[in-house]
JSON list of N, CA and C in Angstrom, two decimals:
[
{"chain": "A", "resi": 44, "resn": "MET", "atom": "N", "xyz": [-19.87, 16.31, 1.76]},
{"chain": "A", "resi": 44, "resn": "MET", "atom": "CA", "xyz": [-18.89, 16.34, 2.66]},
{"chain": "A", "resi": 44, "resn": "MET", "atom": "C", "xyz": [-19.15, 16.35, 4.18]},
{"chain": "A", "resi": 45, "resn": "ASN", "atom": "N", "xyz": [-18.56, 15.61, 4.79]},
{"chain": "A", "resi": 45, "resn": "ASN", "atom": "CA", "xyz": [-18.77, 15.97, 6.39]},
{"chain": "A", "resi": 45, "resn": "ASN", "atom": "C", "xyz": [-17.87, 16.82, 6.78]},
{"chain": "A", "resi": 46, "resn": "ALA", "atom": "N", "xyz": [-18.28, 17.38, 7.93]},
{"chain": "A", "resi": 46, "resn": "ALA", "atom": "CA", "xyz": [-17.65, 18.58, 8.82]},
{"chain": "A", "resi": 46, "resn": "ALA", "atom": "C", "xyz": [-17.09, 18.11, 10.17]},
{"chain": "A", "resi": 47, "resn": "THR", "atom": "N", "xyz": [-16.25, 18.83, 10.72]},
{"chain": "A", "resi": 47, "resn": "THR", "atom": "CA", "xyz": [-16.00, 18.34, 12.02]},
{"chain": "A", "resi": 47, "resn": "THR", "atom": "C", "xyz": [-16.89, 18.99, 13.09]},
{"chain": "A", "resi": 48, "resn": "PRO", "atom": "N", "xyz": [-16.91, 18.03, 14.18]},
{"chain": "A", "resi": 48, "resn": "PRO", "atom": "CA", "xyz": [-18.16, 18.37, 15.22]},
{"chain": "A", "resi": 48, "resn": "PRO", "atom": "C", "xyz": [-17.83, 19.85, 15.83]},
{"chain": "A", "resi": 49, "resn": "ALA", "atom": "N", "xyz": [-16.58, 20.38, 15.94]},
{"chain": "A", "resi": 49, "resn": "ALA", "atom": "CA", "xyz": [-16.18, 21.45, 16.38]},
{"chain": "A", "resi": 49, "resn": "ALA", "atom": "C", "xyz": [-16.55, 22.79, 15.68]},
{"chain": "A", "resi": 50, "resn": "CYS", "atom": "N", "xyz": [-15.90, 22.89, 14.58]},
{"chain": "A", "resi": 50, "resn": "CYS", "atom": "CA", "xyz": [-16.09, 24.33, 14.12]},
{"chain": "A", "resi": 50, "resn": "CYS", "atom": "C", "xyz": [-16.82, 24.27, 12.58]},
{"chain": "A", "resi": 51, "resn": "ARG", "atom": "N", "xyz": [-17.08, 22.79, 12.36]},
{"chain": "A", "resi": 51, "resn": "ARG", "atom": "CA", "xyz": [-18.19, 22.52, 11.00]},
{"chain": "A", "resi": 51, "resn": "ARG", "atom": "C", "xyz": [-17.52, 22.87, 9.85]},
{"chain": "A", "resi": 52, "resn": "HIS", "atom": "N", "xyz": [-15.92, 22.97, 9.94]},
{"chain": "A", "resi": 52, "resn": "HIS", "atom": "CA", "xyz": [-15.19, 23.03, 8.62]},
{"chain": "A", "resi": 52, "resn": "HIS", "atom": "C", "xyz": [-15.12, 21.60, 8.06]},
{"chain": "A", "resi": 53, "resn": "GLN", "atom": "N", "xyz": [-14.78, 21.67, 6.69]},
{"chain": "A", "resi": 53, "resn": "GLN", "atom": "CA", "xyz": [-14.80, 20.42, 5.99]},
{"chain": "A", "resi": 53, "resn": "GLN", "atom": "C", "xyz": [-13.26, 20.24, 5.36]},
{"chain": "A", "resi": 54, "resn": "PRO", "atom": "N", "xyz": [-12.35, 19.55, 6.20]},
{"chain": "A", "resi": 54, "resn": "PRO", "atom": "CA", "xyz": [-10.96, 19.32, 5.77]},
{"chain": "A", "resi": 54, "resn": "PRO", "atom": "C", "xyz": [-11.05, 18.27, 4.70]},
{"chain": "A", "resi": 55, "resn": "ALA", "atom": "N", "xyz": [-10.27, 18.31, 3.86]},
{"chain": "A", "resi": 55, "resn": "ALA", "atom": "CA", "xyz": [-10.02, 17.38, 2.72]},
{"chain": "A", "resi": 55, "resn": "ALA", "atom": "C", "xyz": [-9.48, 16.09, 3.11]},
{"chain": "A", "resi": 56, "resn": "ASP", "atom": "N", "xyz": [-8.41, 16.17, 3.99]},
{"chain": "A", "resi": 56, "resn": "ASP", "atom": "CA", "xyz": [-7.80, 14.82, 4.68]},
{"chain": "A", "resi": 56, "resn": "ASP", "atom": "C", "xyz": [-6.96, 15.34, 5.96]},
{"chain": "A", "resi": 57, "resn": "GLY", "atom": "N", "xyz": [-7.34, 14.38, 6.77]},
{"chain": "A", "resi": 57, "resn": "GLY", "atom": "CA", "xyz": [-6.57, 14.59, 7.81]},
{"chain": "A", "resi": 57, "resn": "GLY", "atom": "C", "xyz": [-7.33, 15.59, 9.03]},
{"chain": "A", "resi": 58, "resn": "PRO", "atom": "N", "xyz": [-6.48, 15.95, 10.12]},
{"chain": "A", "resi": 58, "resn": "PRO", "atom": "CA", "xyz": [-7.32, 16.98, 10.99]},
{"chain": "A", "resi": 58, "resn": "PRO", "atom": "C", "xyz": [-7.62, 18.45, 10.48]},
{"chain": "A", "resi": 59, "resn": "CYS", "atom": "N", "xyz": [-8.54, 19.14, 11.00]},
{"chain": "A", "resi": 59, "resn": "CYS", "atom": "CA", "xyz": [-8.95, 20.40, 10.61]},
{"chain": "A", "resi": 59, "resn": "CYS", "atom": "C", "xyz": [-8.00, 21.24, 10.97]},
{"chain": "A", "resi": 60, "resn": "THR", "atom": "N", "xyz": [-7.49, 22.27, 10.08]},
{"chain": "A", "resi": 60, "resn": "THR", "atom": "CA", "xyz": [-6.43, 23.32, 10.23]},
{"chain": "A", "resi": 60, "resn": "THR", "atom": "C", "xyz": [-7.14, 24.32, 11.32]},
{"chain": "A", "resi": 61, "resn": "GLU", "atom": "N", "xyz": [-8.28, 24.33, 11.26]},
{"chain": "A", "resi": 61, "resn": "GLU", "atom": "CA", "xyz": [-8.94, 25.31, 12.45]},
{"chain": "A", "resi": 61, "resn": "GLU", "atom": "C", "xyz": [-9.19, 24.89, 13.91]},
{"chain": "A", "resi": 62, "resn": "CYS", "atom": "N", "xyz": [-9.58, 23.62, 13.98]},
{"chain": "A", "resi": 62, "resn": "CYS", "atom": "CA", "xyz": [-9.92, 23.06, 15.50]},
{"chain": "A", "resi": 62, "resn": "CYS", "atom": "C", "xyz": [-9.17, 21.93, 15.80]},
{"chain": "A", "resi": 63, "resn": "GLY", "atom": "N", "xyz": [-8.32, 21.44, 14.75]},
{"chain": "A", "resi": 63, "resn": "GLY", "atom": "CA", "xyz": [-7.65, 20.23, 14.97]},
{"chain": "A", "resi": 63, "resn": "GLY", "atom": "C", "xyz": [-8.25, 18.75, 15.29]},
{"chain": "A", "resi": 64, "resn": "ARG", "atom": "N", "xyz": [-9.40, 18.87, 14.92]},
{"chain": "A", "resi": 64, "resn": "ARG", "atom": "CA", "xyz": [-10.31, 17.65, 15.00]},
{"chain": "A", "resi": 64, "resn": "ARG", "atom": "C", "xyz": [-10.43, 17.12, 13.74]},
{"chain": "A", "resi": 65, "resn": "THR", "atom": "N", "xyz": [-10.81, 15.68, 13.57]},
{"chain": "A", "resi": 65, "resn": "THR", "atom": "CA", "xyz": [-11.03, 15.02, 12.64]},
{"chain": "A", "resi": 65, "resn": "THR", "atom": "C", "xyz": [-12.34, 14.65, 12.24]},
{"chain": "A", "resi": 66, "resn": "VAL", "atom": "N", "xyz": [-12.71, 14.61, 11.00]},
{"chain": "A", "resi": 66, "resn": "VAL", "atom": "CA", "xyz": [-14.11, 14.25, 10.50]},
{"chain": "A", "resi": 66, "resn": "VAL", "atom": "C", "xyz": [-14.38, 12.72, 10.95]},
{"chain": "A", "resi": 67, "resn": "PRO", "atom": "N", "xyz": [-15.68, 12.84, 11.70]},
{"chain": "A", "resi": 67, "resn": "PRO", "atom": "CA", "xyz": [-15.96, 11.33, 12.02]},
{"chain": "A", "resi": 67, "resn": "PRO", "atom": "C", "xyz": [-16.46, 10.61, 11.04]},
{"chain": "A", "resi": 68, "resn": "GLU", "atom": "N", "xyz": [-16.17, 9.34, 11.09]},
{"chain": "A", "resi": 68, "resn": "GLU", "atom": "CA", "xyz": [-16.27, 8.33, 10.16]},
{"chain": "A", "resi": 68, "resn": "GLU", "atom": "C", "xyz": [-17.78, 8.38, 9.71]},
{"chain": "A", "resi": 69, "resn": "THR", "atom": "N", "xyz": [-18.32, 7.97, 8.62]},
{"chain": "A", "resi": 69, "resn": "THR", "atom": "CA", "xyz": [-19.67, 7.80, 8.14]},
{"chain": "A", "resi": 69, "resn": "THR", "atom": "C", "xyz": [-20.02, 6.39, 7.67]},
{"chain": "A", "resi": 70, "resn": "LEU", "atom": "N", "xyz": [-21.12, 5.98, 7.91]},
{"chain": "A", "resi": 70, "resn": "LEU", "atom": "CA", "xyz": [-21.73, 4.64, 7.25]},
{"chain": "A", "resi": 70, "resn": "LEU", "atom": "C", "xyz": [-22.62, 5.08, 6.12]},
{"chain": "A", "resi": 71, "resn": "VAL", "atom": "N", "xyz": [-22.92, 3.94, 5.40]},
{"chain": "A", "resi": 71, "resn": "VAL", "atom": "CA", "xyz": [-23.89, 4.01, 4.32]},
{"chain": "A", "resi": 71, "resn": "VAL", "atom": "C", "xyz": [-24.89, 2.98, 4.62]},
{"chain": "A", "resi": 72, "resn": "CYS", "atom": "N", "xyz": [-26.38, 3.26, 4.59]},
{"chain": "A", "resi": 72, "resn": "CYS", "atom": "CA", "xyz": [-27.44, 2.31, 4.84]},
{"chain": "A", "resi": 72, "resn": "CYS", "atom": "C", "xyz": [-27.19, 1.19, 4.13]},
{"chain": "A", "resi": 73, "resn": "ILE", "atom": "N", "xyz": [-27.47, -0.23, 4.34]},
{"chain": "A", "resi": 73, "resn": "ILE", "atom": "CA", "xyz": [-27.55, -0.95, 3.53]},
{"chain": "A", "resi": 73, "resn": "ILE", "atom": "C", "xyz": [-28.73, -1.21, 2.62]},
{"chain": "A", "resi": 74, "resn": "ALA", "atom": "N", "xyz": [-29.87, -0.54, 3.16]},
{"chain": "A", "resi": 74, "resn": "ALA", "atom": "CA", "xyz": [-31.25, -0.58, 2.59]},
{"chain": "A", "resi": 74, "resn": "ALA", "atom": "C", "xyz": [-31.37, 0.56, 1.34]},
{"chain": "A", "resi": 75, "resn": "CYS", "atom": "N", "xyz": [-30.97, 1.86, 1.65]},
{"chain": "A", "resi": 75, "resn": "CYS", "atom": "CA", "xyz": [-31.39, 2.68, 0.95]},
{"chain": "A", "resi": 75, "resn": "CYS", "atom": "C", "xyz": [-30.20, 3.51, 0.40]},
{"chain": "A", "resi": 76, "resn": "ARG", "atom": "N", "xyz": [-28.69, 3.39, 0.76]},
{"chain": "A", "resi": 76, "resn": "ARG", "atom": "CA", "xyz": [-27.39, 3.82, 0.51]},
{"chain": "A", "resi": 76, "resn": "ARG", "atom": "C", "xyz": [-27.16, 5.19, 1.03]},
{"chain": "A", "resi": 77, "resn": "HIS", "atom": "N", "xyz": [-28.22, 5.74, 2.04]},
{"chain": "A", "resi": 77, "resn": "HIS", "atom": "CA", "xyz": [-28.30, 7.03, 2.67]},
{"chain": "A", "resi": 77, "resn": "HIS", "atom": "C", "xyz": [-27.01, 7.04, 3.69]},
{"chain": "A", "resi": 78, "resn": "PRO", "atom": "N", "xyz": [-26.31, 8.03, 3.44]},
{"chain": "A", "resi": 78, "resn": "PRO", "atom": "CA", "xyz": [-24.93, 8.22, 4.35]},
{"chain": "A", "resi": 78, "resn": "PRO", "atom": "C", "xyz": [-25.44, 8.63, 5.64]},
{"chain": "A", "resi": 79, "resn": "MET", "atom": "N", "xyz": [-24.78, 8.15, 6.98]},
{"chain": "A", "resi": 79, "resn": "MET", "atom": "CA", "xyz": [-25.08, 8.37, 8.28]},
{"chain": "A", "resi": 79, "resn": "MET", "atom": "C", "xyz": [-23.89, 8.45, 9.18]},
{"chain": "A", "resi": 80, "resn": "PRO", "atom": "N", "xyz": [-23.83, 8.98, 10.37]},
{"chain": "A", "resi": 80, "resn": "PRO", "atom": "CA", "xyz": [-22.85, 9.29, 11.36]},
{"chain": "A", "resi": 80, "resn": "PRO", "atom": "C", "xyz": [-22.58, 7.77, 11.51]},
{"chain": "A", "resi": 81, "resn": "SER", "atom": "N", "xyz": [-21.27, 7.41, 12.07]},
{"chain": "A", "resi": 81, "resn": "SER", "atom": "CA", "xyz": [-20.68, 6.04, 12.49]},
{"chain": "A", "resi": 81, "resn": "SER", "atom": "C", "xyz": [-21.44, 5.46, 13.78]},
{"chain": "A", "resi": 82, "resn": "ASP", "atom": "N", "xyz": [-22.11, 6.62, 14.55]},
{"chain": "A", "resi": 82, "resn": "ASP", "atom": "CA", "xyz": [-22.51, 6.07, 15.85]},
{"chain": "A", "resi": 82, "resn": "ASP", "atom": "C", "xyz": [-24.00, 5.96, 15.70]},
{"chain": "A", "resi": 83, "resn": "SER", "atom": "N", "xyz": [-24.60, 6.03, 14.54]},
{"chain": "A", "resi": 83, "resn": "SER", "atom": "CA", "xyz": [-26.00, 6.09, 14.29]},
{"chain": "A", "resi": 83, "resn": "SER", "atom": "C", "xyz": [-26.52, 4.52, 14.56]},
{"chain": "A", "resi": 84, "resn": "ARG", "atom": "N", "xyz": [-27.82, 4.64, 15.20]},
{"chain": "A", "resi": 84, "resn": "ARG", "atom": "CA", "xyz": [-28.41, 3.29, 15.53]},
{"chain": "A", "resi": 84, "resn": "ARG", "atom": "C", "xyz": [-29.48, 2.93, 14.35]},
{"chain": "A", "resi": 85, "resn": "PHE", "atom": "N", "xyz": [-29.79, 4.08, 13.66]},
{"chain": "A", "resi": 85, "resn": "PHE", "atom": "CA", "xyz": [-31.08, 3.60, 12.88]},
{"chain": "A", "resi": 85, "resn": "PHE", "atom": "C", "xyz": [-30.79, 4.70, 11.52]},
{"chain": "A", "resi": 86, "resn": "CYS", "atom": "N", "xyz": [-31.07, 4.29, 10.33]},
{"chain": "A", "resi": 86, "resn": "CYS", "atom": "CA", "xyz": [-31.01, 5.23, 9.26]},
{"chain": "A", "resi": 86, "resn": "CYS", "atom": "C", "xyz": [-32.00, 6.43, 9.30]},
{"chain": "A", "resi": 87, "resn": "SER", "atom": "N", "xyz": [-31.23, 7.60, 9.06]},
{"chain": "A", "resi": 87, "resn": "SER", "atom": "CA", "xyz": [-32.11, 8.81, 8.87]},
{"chain": "A", "resi": 87, "resn": "SER", "atom": "C", "xyz": [-32.85, 8.94, 7.85]},
{"chain": "A", "resi": 88, "resn": "GLY", "atom": "N", "xyz": [-32.42, 8.14, 6.76]},
{"chain": "A", "resi": 88, "resn": "GLY", "atom": "CA", "xyz": [-33.20, 8.10, 5.25]},
{"chain": "A", "resi": 88, "resn": "GLY", "atom": "C", "xyz": [-34.35, 7.21, 5.33]},
{"chain": "A", "resi": 89, "resn": "CYS", "atom": "N", "xyz": [-34.30, 6.10, 5.97]},
{"chain": "A", "resi": 89, "resn": "CYS", "atom": "CA", "xyz": [-35.39, 5.14, 5.65]},
{"chain": "A", "resi": 89, "resn": "CYS", "atom": "C", "xyz": [-35.64, 4.47, 7.26]},
{"chain": "A", "resi": 90, "resn": "GLY", "atom": "N", "xyz": [-34.96, 4.52, 8.26]},
{"chain": "A", "resi": 90, "resn": "GLY", "atom": "CA", "xyz": [-35.58, 4.06, 9.67]},
{"chain": "A", "resi": 90, "resn": "GLY", "atom": "C", "xyz": [-34.90, 2.60, 9.68]},
{"chain": "A", "resi": 91, "resn": "THR", "atom": "N", "xyz": [-33.97, 2.16, 8.80]},
{"chain": "A", "resi": 91, "resn": "THR", "atom": "CA", "xyz": [-33.64, 0.69, 8.92]},
{"chain": "A", "resi": 91, "resn": "THR", "atom": "C", "xyz": [-32.68, 0.61, 10.18]},
{"chain": "A", "resi": 92, "resn": "ALA", "atom": "N", "xyz": [-32.82, -0.40, 10.99]},
{"chain": "A", "resi": 92, "resn": "ALA", "atom": "CA", "xyz": [-31.81, -0.55, 12.14]},
{"chain": "A", "resi": 92, "resn": "ALA", "atom": "C", "xyz": [-30.29, -0.60, 11.56]},
{"chain": "A", "resi": 93, "resn": "VAL", "atom": "N", "xyz": [-29.45, -0.10, 12.17]},
{"chain": "A", "resi": 93, "resn": "VAL", "atom": "CA", "xyz": [-28.13, -0.29, 11.72]},
{"chain": "A", "resi": 93, "resn": "VAL", "atom": "C", "xyz": [-27.60, -1.50, 12.68]},
{"chain": "A", "resi": 94, "resn": "SER", "atom": "N", "xyz": [-27.08, -2.49, 12.14]},
{"chain": "A", "resi": 94, "resn": "SER", "atom": "CA", "xyz": [-26.68, -3.70, 12.92]},
{"chain": "A", "resi": 94, "resn": "SER", "atom": "C", "xyz": [-25.10, -3.75, 13.04]},
{"chain": "A", "resi": 95, "resn": "ALA", "atom": "N", "xyz": [-24.51, -3.70, 14.23]},
{"chain": "A", "resi": 95, "resn": "ALA", "atom": "CA", "xyz": [-23.10, -3.70, 14.28]},
{"chain": "A", "resi": 95, "resn": "ALA", "atom": "C", "xyz": [-22.88, -5.11, 15.08]},
{"chain": "A", "resi": 96, "resn": "PRO", "atom": "N", "xyz": [-21.80, -5.75, 14.77]},
{"chain": "A", "resi": 96, "resn": "PRO", "atom": "CA", "xyz": [-21.34, -6.95, 15.29]},
{"chain": "A", "resi": 96, "resn": "PRO", "atom": "C", "xyz": [-20.94, -6.68, 16.84]},
{"chain": "A", "resi": 97, "resn": "GLU", "atom": "N", "xyz": [-21.66, -7.81, 17.38]},
{"chain": "A", "resi": 97, "resn": "GLU", "atom": "CA", "xyz": [-21.54, -7.53, 18.84]},
{"chain": "A", "resi": 97, "resn": "GLU", "atom": "C", "xyz": [-20.07, -8.50, 19.16]},
{"chain": "A", "resi": 98, "resn": "ARG", "atom": "N", "xyz": [-19.21, -7.65, 20.30]},
{"chain": "A", "resi": 98, "resn": "ARG", "atom": "CA", "xyz": [-18.09, -8.05, 20.65]},
{"chain": "A", "resi": 98, "resn": "ARG", "atom": "C", "xyz": [-18.29, -8.54, 21.95]},
{"chain": "A", "resi": 99, "resn": "LYS", "atom": "N", "xyz": [-17.69, -9.66, 22.16]},
{"chain": "A", "resi": 99, "resn": "LYS", "atom": "CA", "xyz": [-17.84, -10.14, 23.68]},
{"chain": "A", "resi": 99, "resn": "LYS", "atom": "C", "xyz": [-16.37, -10.79, 24.04]},
{"chain": "A", "resi": 100, "resn": "PRO", "atom": "N", "xyz": [-16.11, -10.39, 25.23]},
{"chain": "A", "resi": 100, "resn": "PRO", "atom": "CA", "xyz": [-14.49, -10.94, 25.58]},
{"chain": "A", "resi": 100, "resn": "PRO", "atom": "C", "xyz": [-14.78, -12.46, 25.61]},
{"chain": "A", "resi": 101, "resn": "VAL", "atom": "N", "xyz": [-13.56, -13.20, 25.38]},
{"chain": "A", "resi": 101, "resn": "VAL", "atom": "CA", "xyz": [-13.46, -14.42, 25.26]},
{"chain": "A", "resi": 101, "resn": "VAL", "atom": "C", "xyz": [-12.21, -14.92, 26.14]},
{"chain": "A", "resi": 102, "resn": "SER", "atom": "N", "xyz": [-12.21, -15.81, 27.03]},
{"chain": "A", "resi": 102, "resn": "SER", "atom": "CA", "xyz": [-11.15, -16.57, 27.37]},
{"chain": "A", "resi": 102, "resn": "SER", "atom": "C", "xyz": [-10.75, -17.92, 26.62]},
{"chain": "A", "resi": 103, "resn": "VAL", "atom": "N", "xyz": [-9.35, -18.29, 26.42]},
{"chain": "A", "resi": 103, "resn": "VAL", "atom": "CA", "xyz": [-9.19, -19.26, 25.61]},
{"chain": "A", "resi": 103, "resn": "VAL", "atom": "C", "xyz": [-7.85, -20.03, 26.63]},
{"chain": "A", "resi": 104, "resn": "LEU", "atom": "N", "xyz": [-8.02, -21.25, 26.73]},
{"chain": "A", "resi": 104, "resn": "LEU", "atom": "CA", "xyz": [-7.01, -21.84, 27.61]},
{"chain": "A", "resi": 104, "resn": "LEU", "atom": "C", "xyz": [-6.41, -23.07, 26.70]},
{"chain": "A", "resi": 105, "resn": "PHE", "atom": "N", "xyz": [-5.23, -23.21, 26.30]},
{"chain": "A", "resi": 105, "resn": "PHE", "atom": "CA", "xyz": [-4.75, -24.24, 25.67]},
{"chain": "A", "resi": 105, "resn": "PHE", "atom": "C", "xyz": [-3.84, -25.11, 26.80]},
{"chain": "A", "resi": 106, "resn": "VAL", "atom": "N", "xyz": [-4.07, -26.09, 26.60]},
{"chain": "A", "resi": 106, "resn": "VAL", "atom": "CA", "xyz": [-3.32, -27.16, 27.56]},
{"chain": "A", "resi": 106, "resn": "VAL", "atom": "C", "xyz": [-3.01, -28.17, 26.71]},
{"chain": "A", "resi": 107, "resn": "SER", "atom": "N", "xyz": [-1.52, -28.85, 27.05]},
{"chain": "A", "resi": 107, "resn": "SER", "atom": "CA", "xyz": [-1.00, -30.01, 26.26]},
{"chain": "A", "resi": 107, "resn": "SER", "atom": "C", "xyz": [-0.59, -31.01, 27.45]},
{"chain": "A", "resi": 108, "resn": "ALA", "atom": "N", "xyz": [-1.22, -32.09, 27.66]},
{"chain": "A", "resi": 108, "resn": "ALA", "atom": "CA", "xyz": [-0.84, -33.07, 28.63]},
{"chain": "A", "resi": 108, "resn": "ALA", "atom": "C", "xyz": [0.06, -34.13, 28.13]},
{"chain": "A", "resi": 109, "resn": "HIS", "atom": "N", "xyz": [0.95, -34.48, 28.58]},
{"chain": "A", "resi": 109, "resn": "HIS", "atom": "CA", "xyz": [1.97, -35.51, 28.12]},
{"chain": "A", "resi": 109, "resn": "HIS", "atom": "C", "xyz": [1.30, -36.76, 27.43]},
{"chain": "A", "resi": 110, "resn": "GLY", "atom": "N", "xyz": [1.54, -37.00, 26.06]},
{"chain": "A", "resi": 110, "resn": "GLY", "atom": "CA", "xyz": [0.84, -38.02, 25.50]},
{"chain": "A", "resi": 110, "resn": "GLY", "atom": "C", "xyz": [-0.54, -38.01, 24.84]},
{"chain": "A", "resi": 111, "resn": "THR", "atom": "N", "xyz": [-1.11, -36.67, 25.15]},
{"chain": "A", "resi": 111, "resn": "THR", "atom": "CA", "xyz": [-2.58, -36.46, 24.45]},
{"chain": "A", "resi": 111, "resn": "THR", "atom": "C", "xyz": [-2.34, -36.47, 23.22]},
{"chain": "A", "resi": 112, "resn": "ALA", "atom": "N", "xyz": [-1.41, -36.07, 22.34]},
{"chain": "A", "resi": 112, "resn": "ALA", "atom": "CA", "xyz": [-1.15, -35.79, 20.93]},
{"chain": "A", "resi": 112, "resn": "ALA", "atom": "C", "xyz": [-1.01, -37.13, 20.30]},
{"chain": "A", "resi": 113, "resn": "ALA", "atom": "N", "xyz": [-0.39, -38.03, 20.88]},
{"chain": "A", "resi": 113, "resn": "ALA", "atom": "CA", "xyz": [-0.42, -39.51, 20.34]},
{"chain": "A", "resi": 113, "resn": "ALA", "atom": "C", "xyz": [-1.78, -40.20, 20.42]},
{"chain": "A", "resi": 114, "resn": "LEU", "atom": "N", "xyz": [-2.36, -39.86, 21.68]},
{"chain": "A", "resi": 114, "resn": "LEU", "atom": "CA", "xyz": [-3.55, -40.60, 21.76]},
{"chain": "A", "resi": 114, "resn": "LEU", "atom": "C", "xyz": [-4.62, -40.10, 20.82]},
{"chain": "A", "resi": 115, "resn": "GLY", "atom": "N", "xyz": [-4.56, -38.84, 20.70]},
{"chain": "A", "resi": 115, "resn": "GLY", "atom": "CA", "xyz": [-5.66, -38.27, 19.58]},
{"chain": "A", "resi": 115, "resn": "GLY", "atom": "C", "xyz": [-5.44, -38.49, 18.37]},
{"chain": "A", "resi": 116, "resn": "ALA", "atom": "N", "xyz": [-3.93, -38.86, 17.90]},
{"chain": "A", "resi": 116, "resn": "ALA", "atom": "CA", "xyz": [-3.84, -39.13, 16.72]},
{"chain": "A", "resi": 116, "resn": "ALA", "atom": "C", "xyz": [-4.05, -40.96, 16.57]},
{"chain": "A", "resi": 117, "resn": "ALA", "atom": "N", "xyz": [-4.26, -41.52, 17.32]},
{"chain": "A", "resi": 117, "resn": "ALA", "atom": "CA", "xyz": [-4.83, -42.84, 17.60]},
{"chain": "A", "resi": 117, "resn": "ALA", "atom": "C", "xyz": [-6.33, -43.21, 17.54]},
{"chain": "A", "resi": 118, "resn": "LEU", "atom": "N", "xyz": [-6.94, -42.17, 17.86]},
{"chain": "A", "resi": 118, "resn": "LEU", "atom": "CA", "xyz": [-8.18, -42.33, 18.10]},
{"chain": "A", "resi": 118, "resn": "LEU", "atom": "C", "xyz": [-9.01, -41.57, 16.79]},
{"chain": "A", "resi": 119, "resn": "GLU", "atom": "N", "xyz": [-10.32, -42.19, 16.66]},
{"chain": "A", "resi": 119, "resn": "GLU", "atom": "CA", "xyz": [-11.10, -41.48, 15.73]},
{"chain": "A", "resi": 119, "resn": "GLU", "atom": "C", "xyz": [-11.39, -40.13, 16.12]},
{"chain": "A", "resi": 120, "resn": "PRO", "atom": "N", "xyz": [-11.64, -39.19, 15.49]},
{"chain": "A", "resi": 120, "resn": "PRO", "atom": "CA", "xyz": [-11.92, -37.66, 15.85]},
{"chain": "A", "resi": 120, "resn": "PRO", "atom": "C", "xyz": [-13.22, -37.64, 16.56]},
{"chain": "A", "resi": 121, "resn": "GLU", "atom": "N", "xyz": [-14.31, -38.30, 16.40]},
{"chain": "A", "resi": 121, "resn": "GLU", "atom": "CA", "xyz": [-15.42, -38.37, 17.20]},
{"chain": "A", "resi": 121, "resn": "GLU", "atom": "C", "xyz": [-15.31, -38.82, 18.75]},
{"chain": "A", "resi": 122, "resn": "ARG", "atom": "N", "xyz": [-14.34, -39.86, 18.85]},
{"chain": "A", "resi": 122, "resn": "ARG", "atom": "CA", "xyz": [-14.20, -40.51, 20.21]},
{"chain": "A", "resi": 122, "resn": "ARG", "atom": "C", "xyz": [-13.12, -39.66, 20.81]},
{"chain": "A", "resi": 123, "resn": "TRP", "atom": "N", "xyz": [-12.10, -38.98, 20.23]},
{"chain": "A", "resi": 123, "resn": "TRP", "atom": "CA", "xyz": [-11.47, -38.17, 20.81]},
{"chain": "A", "resi": 123, "resn": "TRP", "atom": "C", "xyz": [-12.24, -36.75, 21.30]},
{"chain": "A", "resi": 124, "resn": "HIS", "atom": "N", "xyz": [-12.99, -36.57, 20.58]},
{"chain": "A", "resi": 124, "resn": "HIS", "atom": "CA", "xyz": [-13.98, -35.27, 21.00]},
{"chain": "A", "resi": 124, "resn": "HIS", "atom": "C", "xyz": [-14.62, -35.70, 22.21]},
{"chain": "A", "resi": 125, "resn": "GLU", "atom": "N", "xyz": [-15.39, -37.04, 22.17]},
{"chain": "A", "resi": 125, "resn": "GLU", "atom": "CA", "xyz": [-15.85, -37.38, 23.64]},
{"chain": "A", "resi": 125, "resn": "GLU", "atom": "C", "xyz": [-15.05, -37.16, 24.63]},
{"chain": "A", "resi": 126, "resn": "ILE", "atom": "N", "xyz": [-13.82, -37.73, 24.50]},
{"chain": "A", "resi": 126, "resn": "ILE", "atom": "CA", "xyz": [-12.84, -37.76, 25.74]},
{"chain": "A", "resi": 126, "resn": "ILE", "atom": "C", "xyz": [-12.46, -36.33, 26.20]},
{"chain": "A", "resi": 127, "resn": "VAL", "atom": "N", "xyz": [-12.35, -35.51, 25.24]},
{"chain": "A", "resi": 127, "resn": "VAL", "atom": "CA", "xyz": [-11.96, -34.22, 25.48]},
{"chain": "A", "resi": 127, "resn": "VAL", "atom": "C", "xyz": [-12.99, -33.37, 26.23]},
{"chain": "A", "resi": 128, "resn": "ASP", "atom": "N", "xyz": [-14.32, -33.61, 25.62]},
{"chain": "A", "resi": 128, "resn": "ASP", "atom": "CA", "xyz": [-15.54, -33.24, 26.27]},
{"chain": "A", "resi": 128, "resn": "ASP", "atom": "C", "xyz": [-15.65, -33.40, 27.65]},
{"chain": "A", "resi": 129, "resn": "GLY", "atom": "N", "xyz": [-15.11, -34.34, 28.08]},
{"chain": "A", "resi": 129, "resn": "GLY", "atom": "CA", "xyz": [-15.26, -34.76, 29.53]},
{"chain": "A", "resi": 129, "resn": "GLY", "atom": "C", "xyz": [-14.81, -34.19, 30.60]},
{"chain": "A", "resi": 130, "resn": "PHE", "atom": "N", "xyz": [-13.58, -33.33, 29.86]},
{"chain": "A", "resi": 130, "resn": "PHE", "atom": "CA", "xyz": [-12.88, -32.46, 30.89]},
{"chain": "A", "resi": 130, "resn": "PHE", "atom": "C", "xyz": [-13.14, -30.84, 30.74]},
{"chain": "A", "resi": 131, "resn": "LEU", "atom": "N", "xyz": [-14.24, -30.71, 30.00]},
{"chain": "A", "resi": 131, "resn": "LEU", "atom": "CA", "xyz": [-14.71, -29.13, 29.84]},
{"chain": "A", "resi": 131, "resn": "LEU", "atom": "C", "xyz": [-15.81, -28.87, 30.84]}
]
């Protein structure tokens, strides 16, 4: 069982009654099933790199111009894609 970083107690659920902190989440290595802290970059059991999904901010702009829905419905998808790509 994991312990809180401050007082090393092992609360069963929720914050520690001694220090008020919670137990950090743990990960399990996909290669050897060894438990490790959630901020680990490598497994301390086998050395496998811990891969975390990379998060990137994105901007999305939706625009609807008058008549484009009807035009898009009248054209083949590939041709409509070519037209729209010309504006990107």
